[in-house]
Steps between C-alpha positions, in 0.01 A plus 500: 500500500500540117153465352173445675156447239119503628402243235696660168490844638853617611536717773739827404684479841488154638419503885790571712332262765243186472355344815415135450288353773464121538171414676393211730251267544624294791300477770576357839281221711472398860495115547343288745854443673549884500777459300452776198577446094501697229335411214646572189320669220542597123654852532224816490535704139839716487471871523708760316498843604738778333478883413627625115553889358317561191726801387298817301780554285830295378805409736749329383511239732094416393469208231160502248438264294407688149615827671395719762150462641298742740376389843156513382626166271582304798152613705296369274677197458447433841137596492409251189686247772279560761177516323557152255568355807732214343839361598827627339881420526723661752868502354795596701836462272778567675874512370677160605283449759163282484227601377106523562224420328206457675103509414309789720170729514540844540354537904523905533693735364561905618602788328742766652521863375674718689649831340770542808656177494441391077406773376306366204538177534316236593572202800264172496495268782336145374427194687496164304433179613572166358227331236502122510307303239267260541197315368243258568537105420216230534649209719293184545399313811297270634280735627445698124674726364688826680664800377829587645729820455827479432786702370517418131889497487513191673613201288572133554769508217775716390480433144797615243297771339282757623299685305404880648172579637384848558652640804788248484844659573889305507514539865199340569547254217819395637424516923182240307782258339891550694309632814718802521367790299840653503542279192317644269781587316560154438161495267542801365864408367367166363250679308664848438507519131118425495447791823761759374304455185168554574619802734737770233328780477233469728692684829390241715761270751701255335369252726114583375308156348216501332194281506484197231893463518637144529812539748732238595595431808839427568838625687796584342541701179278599156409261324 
């Protein structure tokens, strides 16, 4: 595992193991015949659960971005999490292997000191769980007029442009339009002059977008 970020805040030592938990929904029913089905459900909200170092002084094999930072940096990162309350982005890039990007709340998080086994540093185990979108749409019917929730990343259309909405990520944007997030190097080399662009200097991923951008979406090379 190369680089892990809790929204644009990179971890010094990424985690040397993430548990991702896929939840269910499915529930099973007795009918009349006593036969028994399963009814299939959307799945429940993934879960990510890892543990990270937070190092009190400079290894070699810790990466900052802007230089070394204190574990005291990282707490209260966490704590502004927790307290605003708001989604963030989860990214997982790995070296030639696919990557993650996925949009969680911070569930718990728990802070390890112990001088036998770290000395002065710091160990934090965090729980995050998947953040889906939604909103609320006025459908009309016979009857009047209902509201009905649903996830606001569902479209009718795959239109040849997309322009990025807060929250928005490639993976996402391209699991929304190929169906296989995996691709989201596809969009981001159609569009890297415009996304390496916006992104020197800033230390973020390459593969960060921004809202407002126009991207195209298309396979196979810049264009």
């Amino acid at each position: 595992m190369h680089e892990v970020y809790l929204d644009s805040m990179l971890l010094p030592i990424a985690p040397p193991q993430i548990t991702t938990k896929i939840g269910n929904r499915n529930r099973t029913a007795d009918l009349v015949s006593g036969d028994e089905i399963n009814i299939i459900k959307s799945p429940a909200l993934t879960q990510i659960a890892f543990s990270f170092l937070l190092p009190a002084q400079v290894y070699p094999f810790a990466v900052y971005d802007g230089g070394f930072k204190k574990p005291d940096y990282y707490l209260s990162k966490l704590q502004n999490m927790k307290k605003n309350g708001k989604p963030f982005r989860l990214h997982i890039i790995r070296n030639n292997t696919a990557s993650t990007s996925l949009k969680v709340t911070l569930e718990n998080y728990e802070i390890i000191e112990d001088a036998d086994k770290t000395g002065a540093d710091i160990i934090v185990n965090v729980t995050l769980k998947e953040y889906r979108n939604y909103s609320a749409v006025k459908t009309s019917l016979k009857s009047g007029v209902t509201r009905k929730i649903i996830p606001d990343d569902k479209e009718i259309s795959s239109p040849k442009f997309h322009v990025v909405k807060k929250g928005d990520c490639l993976w996402e944007i391209a699991q929304k339009y190929f169906g296989n997030g995996n691709d989201f190097k596809e969009i981001y080399n159609a569009n890297k002059d415009m996304i390496d662009k916006r992104n020197s200097g800033t230390g973020y991923p390459i593969y960060t977008i921004y809202p407002g951008q126009k991207l195209i979406i298309k396979k196979g090379g810049n264009t």
